[in-house]
Coordinates of C-alpha atoms in Angstrom, one line a residue:
M1491 CA 88.6 71.5 190.5
K1492 CA 91.6 69.4 189.3
I1493 CA 90.3 69.4 185.7
L1494 CA 89.8 73.2 185.8
R1495 CA 93.3 73.7 187.0
Q1496 CA 94.7 71.5 184.3
M1497 CA 92.7 73.4 181.7
H1498 CA 94.0 76.7 183.1
Y1499 CA 97.6 75.6 183.0
C1500 CA 97.2 74.2 179.4
T1501 CA 95.6 77.4 178.2
I1502 CA 98.4 79.5 179.6
A1503 CA 101.0 77.2 178.2
I1504 CA 99.5 77.4 174.7
L1505 CA 99.2 81.2 174.9
V1506 CA 102.8 81.6 176.1
T1507 CA 104.0 79.2 173.4
V1508 CA 102.3 81.1 170.7
M1509 CA 103.5 84.5 171.9
L1510 CA 107.1 83.3 172.3
E1511 CA 107.1 81.6 168.9
G1512 CA 105.7 84.7 167.3
M1513 CA 108.3 87.0 168.9
M1514 CA 111.2 84.7 168.2
T1515 CA 110.4 84.3 164.5
L1516 CA 109.1 87.9 164.1
G1517 CA 105.7 86.6 162.9
S1518 CA 107.0 84.2 160.2
A1519 CA 105.9 81.2 162.3
F1520 CA 102.3 82.1 161.4
N1521 CA 102.8 81.9 157.7
F1522 CA 101.3 78.4 157.4
E1523 CA 101.3 78.4 153.6
N1524 CA 105.0 77.9 153.5
Y1525 CA 105.1 75.0 156.0
N1526 CA 106.3 71.6 154.9
W1527 CA 105.9 68.3 156.8
F1528 CA 108.9 68.9 159.0
A1529 CA 107.6 72.3 160.2
W1530 CA 104.3 70.8 161.1
F1531 CA 106.1 68.1 163.0
V1532 CA 108.2 70.6 164.9
Q1533 CA 105.0 72.7 165.6
A1534 CA 103.3 69.6 167.0
C1535 CA 106.3 68.7 169.2
I1536 CA 106.4 72.3 170.6
F1537 CA 102.8 72.2 171.6
A1538 CA 103.0 68.7 173.0
F1539 CA 105.9 69.7 175.2
A1540 CA 104.0 72.8 176.4
I1541 CA 100.9 70.9 177.2
T1542 CA 102.7 68.0 179.0
T1543 CA 104.8 70.5 181.0
A1544 CA 101.6 72.4 182.0
L1545 CA 99.9 69.2 183.1
R1546 CA 103.0 68.1 185.1
L1547 CA 103.1 71.5 186.8
A1548 CA 99.3 71.4 187.6
D1549 CA 99.8 67.9 189.1
E1550 CA 102.7 69.1 191.2
M1551 CA 100.8 72.1 192.4
S1552 CA 97.8 69.9 193.4
K1553 CA 100.1 67.7 195.4
E1554 CA 101.4 70.7 197.3
N1555 CA 97.9 71.9 198.2
L1556 CA 97.0 68.6 199.8

């Protein structure tokens, strides 16, 4: 059940990240042909932050349910 909860939180974090990124850049964040190395690095950092935050939240929620 813990793995399922972690997957759930990670999926929601990625979906929210993509939606916010699209809204904040008015869709230009999805124009991958114009990305350089720095843009790919920033994109990876944003997703890593979202996933680690989701895993931390899932871990805290599982501790509260015990």
